[in-house]
Amino acid sequence: QVQLVESGGGLVQPGGSLRLSCAASGFPFSTYTMNWYRQAPGKERELVAEITGGGGRTNYVDSVKGRFTISRDNAKNTVYLQMNSLKPEDTAVYYCNVYLGLRYWGQGTQVTVSS
């Protein structure tokens, strides 16, 4: 079955960095676009970044452009989100996602940006 397992969240000071990882299994990973979403308390879940199967194209929500980088290692079935210059408004639960006719989600990893 499809599994997505996120890791790498934590508490970081404003201006700091974190790298999230999402290990995927149960589907042909390199074929599919992978996404990172986030959901802050009291807010709707939003798409943060996406990357095509071969890694050749990426897209970002405007609020993270220039600070976050999505990448993938198809040999390891893993997608990453490098987050730099973190701000308090980046605080959220971050989810890995893939659409295979149905949307599949990981369990999420908490990112808290606070001094």
mmCIF file with all atom_site columns, C-alpha atoms in Angstrom:
data_model
loop_
_atom_site.group_PDB
_atom_site.id
_atom_site.type_symbol
_atom_site.label_atom_id
_atom_site.label_alt_id
_atom_site.label_comp_id
_atom_site.label_asym_id
_atom_site.label_entity_id
_atom_site.label_seq_id
_atom_site.pdbx_PDB_ins_code
_atom_site.Cartn_x
_atom_site.Cartn_y
_atom_site.Cartn_z
_atom_site.occupancy
_atom_site.B_iso_or_equiv
_atom_site.pdbx_formal_charge
_atom_site.auth_seq_id
_atom_site.auth_comp_id
_atom_site.auth_asym_id
_atom_site.auth_atom_id
_atom_site.pdbx_PDB_model_num
ATOM 1   C CA . GLN A 1 1   ? 0.000  0.000  0.000   1.00 0.00 ? 1   GLN A CA 1
ATOM 2   C CA . VAL A 1 2   ? 0.994  3.621  -0.436  1.00 0.00 ? 2   VAL A CA 1
ATOM 3   C CA . GLN A 1 3   ? 2.998  5.014  2.461   1.00 0.00 ? 3   GLN A CA 1
ATOM 4   C CA . LEU A 1 4   ? 4.418  8.485  2.969   1.00 0.00 ? 4   LEU A CA 1
ATOM 5   C CA . VAL A 1 5   ? 6.535  9.101  6.059   1.00 0.00 ? 5   VAL A CA 1
ATOM 6   C CA . GLU A 1 6   ? 7.714  12.620 6.870   1.00 0.00 ? 6   GLU A CA 1
ATOM 7   C CA . SER A 1 7   ? 10.573 13.524 9.162   1.00 0.00 ? 7   SER A CA 1
ATOM 8   C CA . GLY A 1 8   ? 12.791 16.466 10.006  1.00 0.00 ? 8   GLY A CA 1
ATOM 9   C CA . GLY A 1 9   ? 10.447 18.883 11.712  1.00 0.00 ? 9   GLY A CA 1
ATOM 10  C CA . GLY A 1 10  ? 11.224 20.639 14.957  1.00 0.00 ? 10  GLY A CA 1
ATOM 11  C CA . LEU A 1 11  ? 11.617 23.921 16.779  1.00 0.00 ? 11  LEU A CA 1
ATOM 12  C CA . VAL A 1 12  ? 13.844 26.529 15.158  1.00 0.00 ? 12  VAL A CA 1
ATOM 13  C CA . GLN A 1 13  ? 14.512 30.221 15.732  1.00 0.00 ? 13  GLN A CA 1
ATOM 14  C CA . PRO A 1 14  ? 13.491 32.820 13.149  1.00 0.00 ? 14  PRO A CA 1
ATOM 15  C CA . GLY A 1 15  ? 16.074 32.936 10.387  1.00 0.00 ? 15  GLY A CA 1
ATOM 16  C CA . GLY A 1 16  ? 17.017 29.310 10.910  1.00 0.00 ? 16  GLY A CA 1
ATOM 17  C CA . SER A 1 17  ? 16.809 26.319 8.600   1.00 0.00 ? 17  SER A CA 1
ATOM 18  C CA . LEU A 1 18  ? 15.288 22.858 8.538   1.00 0.00 ? 18  LEU A CA 1
ATOM 19  C CA . ARG A 1 19  ? 15.216 20.074 5.971   1.00 0.00 ? 19  ARG A CA 1
ATOM 20  C CA . LEU A 1 20  ? 12.125 17.905 5.780   1.00 0.00 ? 20  LEU A CA 1
ATOM 21  C CA . SER A 1 21  ? 12.199 14.453 4.227   1.00 0.00 ? 21  SER A CA 1
ATOM 22  C CA . CYS A 1 22  ? 9.399  12.249 2.966   1.00 0.00 ? 22  CYS A CA 1
ATOM 23  C CA . ALA A 1 23  ? 10.081 8.582  2.315   1.00 0.00 ? 23  ALA A CA 1
ATOM 24  C CA . ALA A 1 24  ? 7.591  7.078  -0.125  1.00 0.00 ? 24  ALA A CA 1
ATOM 25  C CA . SER A 1 25  ? 6.664  3.490  -0.946  1.00 0.00 ? 25  SER A CA 1
ATOM 26  C CA . GLY A 1 26  ? 3.937  1.473  -2.634  1.00 0.00 ? 26  GLY A CA 1
ATOM 27  C CA . PHE A 1 27  ? 3.857  3.233  -5.999  1.00 0.00 ? 27  PHE A CA 1
ATOM 28  C CA . PRO A 1 28  ? 6.281  4.028  -8.876  1.00 0.00 ? 28  PRO A CA 1
ATOM 29  C CA . PHE A 1 29  ? 7.789  7.062  -7.213  1.00 0.00 ? 29  PHE A CA 1
ATOM 30  C CA . SER A 1 30  ? 9.711  8.521  -10.143 1.00 0.00 ? 30  SER A CA 1
ATOM 31  C CA . THR A 1 31  ? 6.553  8.691  -12.247 1.00 0.00 ? 31  THR A CA 1
ATOM 32  C CA . TYR A 1 32  ? 4.614  11.074 -10.050 1.00 0.00 ? 32  TYR A CA 1
ATOM 33  C CA . THR A 1 33  ? 4.651  14.698 -9.020  1.00 0.00 ? 33  THR A CA 1
ATOM 34  C CA . MET A 1 34  ? 5.232  15.042 -5.286  1.00 0.00 ? 34  MET A CA 1
ATOM 35  C CA . ASN A 1 35  ? 3.893  17.855 -3.153  1.00 0.00 ? 35  ASN A CA 1
ATOM 36  C CA . TRP A 1 36  ? 4.497  19.467 0.205   1.00 0.00 ? 36  TRP A CA 1
ATOM 37  C CA . TYR A 1 37  ? 1.504  21.040 1.932   1.00 0.00 ? 37  TYR A CA 1
ATOM 38  C CA . ARG A 1 38  ? 1.247  22.772 5.278   1.00 0.00 ? 38  ARG A CA 1
ATOM 39  C CA . GLN A 1 39  ? -1.531 23.576 7.696   1.00 0.00 ? 39  GLN A CA 1
ATOM 40  C CA . ALA A 1 40  ? -1.250 26.211 10.377  1.00 0.00 ? 40  ALA A CA 1
ATOM 41  C CA . PRO A 1 41  ? -3.642 26.323 13.349  1.00 0.00 ? 41  PRO A CA 1
ATOM 42  C CA . GLY A 1 42  ? -7.006 27.719 12.296  1.00 0.00 ? 42  GLY A CA 1
ATOM 43  C CA . LYS A 1 43  ? -6.056 27.857 8.629   1.00 0.00 ? 43  LYS A CA 1
ATOM 44  C CA . GLU A 1 44  ? -6.742 25.735 5.579   1.00 0.00 ? 44  GLU A CA 1
ATOM 45  C CA . ARG A 1 45  ? -4.131 23.353 4.281   1.00 0.00 ? 45  ARG A CA 1
ATOM 46  C CA . GLU A 1 46  ? -2.110 25.014 1.513   1.00 0.00 ? 46  GLU A CA 1
ATOM 47  C CA . LEU A 1 47  ? 0.197  23.756 -1.204  1.00 0.00 ? 47  LEU A CA 1
ATOM 48  C CA . VAL A 1 48  ? 3.737  24.907 -0.470  1.00 0.00 ? 48  VAL A CA 1
ATOM 49  C CA . ALA A 1 49  ? 5.788  23.285 -3.230  1.00 0.00 ? 49  ALA A CA 1
ATOM 50  C CA . GLU A 1 50  ? 5.612  20.624 -5.900  1.00 0.00 ? 50  GLU A CA 1
ATOM 51  C CA . ILE A 1 51  ? 8.122  18.795 -8.073  1.00 0.00 ? 51  ILE A CA 1
ATOM 52  C CA . THR A 1 52  ? 7.551  16.707 -11.192 1.00 0.00 ? 52  THR A CA 1
ATOM 53  C CA . GLY A 1 53  ? 8.545  13.054 -11.400 1.00 0.00 ? 53  GLY A CA 1
ATOM 54  C CA . GLY A 1 54  ? 11.871 13.660 -13.063 1.00 0.00 ? 54  GLY A CA 1
ATOM 55  C CA . GLY A 1 55  ? 12.576 16.692 -10.922 1.00 0.00 ? 55  GLY A CA 1
ATOM 56  C CA . GLY A 1 56  ? 12.752 19.014 -13.877 1.00 0.00 ? 56  GLY A CA 1
ATOM 57  C CA . ARG A 1 57  ? 9.996  21.383 -12.839 1.00 0.00 ? 57  ARG A CA 1
ATOM 58  C CA . THR A 1 58  ? 9.134  22.898 -9.495  1.00 0.00 ? 58  THR A CA 1
ATOM 59  C CA . ASN A 1 59  ? 6.532  25.349 -8.250  1.00 0.00 ? 59  ASN A CA 1
ATOM 60  C CA . TYR A 1 60  ? 6.212  27.259 -5.003  1.00 0.00 ? 60  TYR A CA 1
ATOM 61  C CA . VAL A 1 61  ? 3.630  29.315 -3.216  1.00 0.00 ? 61  VAL A CA 1
ATOM 62  C CA . ASP A 1 62  ? 4.661  32.970 -3.358  1.00 0.00 ? 62  ASP A CA 1
ATOM 63  C CA . SER A 1 63  ? 5.265  33.231 0.385   1.00 0.00 ? 63  SER A CA 1
ATOM 64  C CA . VAL A 1 64  ? 8.163  30.736 0.287   1.00 0.00 ? 64  VAL A CA 1
ATOM 65  C CA . LYS A 1 65  ? 9.805  31.579 -3.047  1.00 0.00 ? 65  LYS A CA 1
ATOM 66  C CA . GLY A 1 66  ? 13.509 32.209 -2.627  1.00 0.00 ? 66  GLY A CA 1
ATOM 67  C CA . ARG A 1 67  ? 13.540 30.585 0.831   1.00 0.00 ? 67  ARG A CA 1
ATOM 68  C CA . PHE A 1 68  ? 12.353 26.991 0.298   1.00 0.00 ? 68  PHE A CA 1
ATOM 69  C CA . THR A 1 69  ? 13.676 24.415 -2.164  1.00 0.00 ? 69  THR A CA 1
ATOM 70  C CA . ILE A 1 70  ? 11.956 21.155 -3.064  1.00 0.00 ? 70  ILE A CA 1
ATOM 71  C CA . SER A 1 71  ? 14.041 18.298 -4.431  1.00 0.00 ? 71  SER A CA 1
ATOM 72  C CA . ARG A 1 72  ? 13.839 14.544 -4.839  1.00 0.00 ? 72  ARG A CA 1
ATOM 73  C CA . ASP A 1 73  ? 16.073 11.499 -4.988  1.00 0.00 ? 73  ASP A CA 1
ATOM 74  C CA . ASN A 1 74  ? 14.306 8.909  -7.101  1.00 0.00 ? 74  ASN A CA 1
ATOM 75  C CA . ALA A 1 75  ? 16.886 6.256  -6.217  1.00 0.00 ? 75  ALA A CA 1
ATOM 76  C CA . LYS A 1 76  ? 15.849 6.637  -2.570  1.00 0.00 ? 76  LYS A CA 1
ATOM 77  C CA . ASN A 1 77  ? 12.128 7.258  -3.172  1.00 0.00 ? 77  ASN A CA 1
ATOM 78  C CA . THR A 1 78  ? 12.454 10.407 -1.105  1.00 0.00 ? 78  THR A CA 1
ATOM 79  C CA . VAL A 1 79  ? 11.362 14.000 -1.541  1.00 0.00 ? 79  VAL A CA 1
ATOM 80  C CA . TYR A 1 80  ? 12.878 16.856 0.459   1.00 0.00 ? 80  TYR A CA 1
ATOM 81  C CA . LEU A 1 81  ? 11.951 20.376 1.450   1.00 0.00 ? 81  LEU A CA 1
ATOM 82  C CA . GLN A 1 82  ? 14.882 22.596 2.386   1.00 0.00 ? 82  GLN A CA 1
ATOM 83  C CA . MET A 1 83  ? 13.561 25.546 4.356   1.00 0.00 ? 83  MET A CA 1
ATOM 84  C CA . ASN A 1 84  ? 15.836 28.544 4.939   1.00 0.00 ? 84  ASN A CA 1
ATOM 85  C CA . SER A 1 85  ? 15.249 31.967 6.475   1.00 0.00 ? 85  SER A CA 1
ATOM 86  C CA . LEU A 1 86  ? 12.329 30.574 8.408   1.00 0.00 ? 86  LEU A CA 1
ATOM 87  C CA . LYS A 1 87  ? 9.710  32.965 9.745   1.00 0.00 ? 87  LYS A CA 1
ATOM 88  C CA . PRO A 1 88  ? 7.155  32.555 12.543  1.00 0.00 ? 88  PRO A CA 1
ATOM 89  C CA . GLU A 1 89  ? 4.421  32.443 9.905   1.00 0.00 ? 89  GLU A CA 1
ATOM 90  C CA . ASP A 1 90  ? 5.984  29.240 8.544   1.00 0.00 ? 90  ASP A CA 1
ATOM 91  C CA . THR A 1 91  ? 4.866  27.473 11.713  1.00 0.00 ? 91  THR A CA 1
ATOM 92  C CA . ALA A 1 92  ? 2.589  24.621 10.665  1.00 0.00 ? 92  ALA A CA 1
ATOM 93  C CA . VAL A 1 93  ? 2.276  20.890 10.274  1.00 0.00 ? 93  VAL A CA 1
ATOM 94  C CA . TYR A 1 94  ? 3.932  19.964 6.982   1.00 0.00 ? 94  TYR A CA 1
ATOM 95  C CA . TYR A 1 95  ? 2.545  17.082 4.923   1.00 0.00 ? 95  TYR A CA 1
ATOM 96  C CA . CYS A 1 96  ? 3.898  15.109 2.026   1.00 0.00 ? 96  CYS A CA 1
ATOM 97  C CA . ASN A 1 97  ? 1.326  14.331 -0.660  1.00 0.00 ? 97  ASN A CA 1
ATOM 98  C CA . VAL A 1 98  ? 0.913  12.429 -3.896  1.00 0.00 ? 98  VAL A CA 1
ATOM 99  C CA . TYR A 1 99  ? -2.104 12.227 -6.211  1.00 0.00 ? 99  TYR A CA 1
ATOM 100 C CA . LEU A 1 100 ? -2.664 8.748  -7.633  1.00 0.00 ? 100 LEU A CA 1
ATOM 101 C CA . GLY A 1 101 ? -6.308 9.189  -8.588  1.00 0.00 ? 101 GLY A CA 1
ATOM 102 C CA . LEU A 1 102 ? -6.784 9.594  -4.860  1.00 0.00 ? 102 LEU A CA 1
ATOM 103 C CA . ARG A 1 103 ? -4.773 11.907 -2.650  1.00 0.00 ? 103 ARG A CA 1
ATOM 104 C CA . TYR A 1 104 ? -2.443 10.193 -0.234  1.00 0.00 ? 104 TYR A CA 1
ATOM 105 C CA . TRP A 1 105 ? -1.004 11.966 2.799   1.00 0.00 ? 105 TRP A CA 1
ATOM 106 C CA . GLY A 1 106 ? 1.711  11.339 5.299   1.00 0.00 ? 106 GLY A CA 1
ATOM 107 C CA . GLN A 1 107 ? 1.169  11.770 9.025   1.00 0.00 ? 107 GLN A CA 1
ATOM 108 C CA . GLY A 1 108 ? 2.736  15.224 8.996   1.00 0.00 ? 108 GLY A CA 1
ATOM 109 C CA . THR A 1 109 ? 5.686  16.750 10.805  1.00 0.00 ? 109 THR A CA 1
ATOM 110 C CA . GLN A 1 110 ? 5.451  19.808 13.053  1.00 0.00 ? 110 GLN A CA 1
ATOM 111 C CA . VAL A 1 111 ? 7.568  22.857 12.248  1.00 0.00 ? 111 VAL A CA 1
ATOM 112 C CA . THR A 1 112 ? 7.622  25.593 14.865  1.00 0.00 ? 112 THR A CA 1
ATOM 113 C CA . VAL A 1 113 ? 9.485  28.852 14.260  1.00 0.00 ? 113 VAL A CA 1
ATOM 114 C CA . SER A 1 114 ? 9.823  30.819 17.450  1.00 0.00 ? 114 SER A CA 1
ATOM 115 C CA . SER A 1 115 ? 12.372 32.654 19.533  1.00 0.00 ? 115 SER A CA 1
#
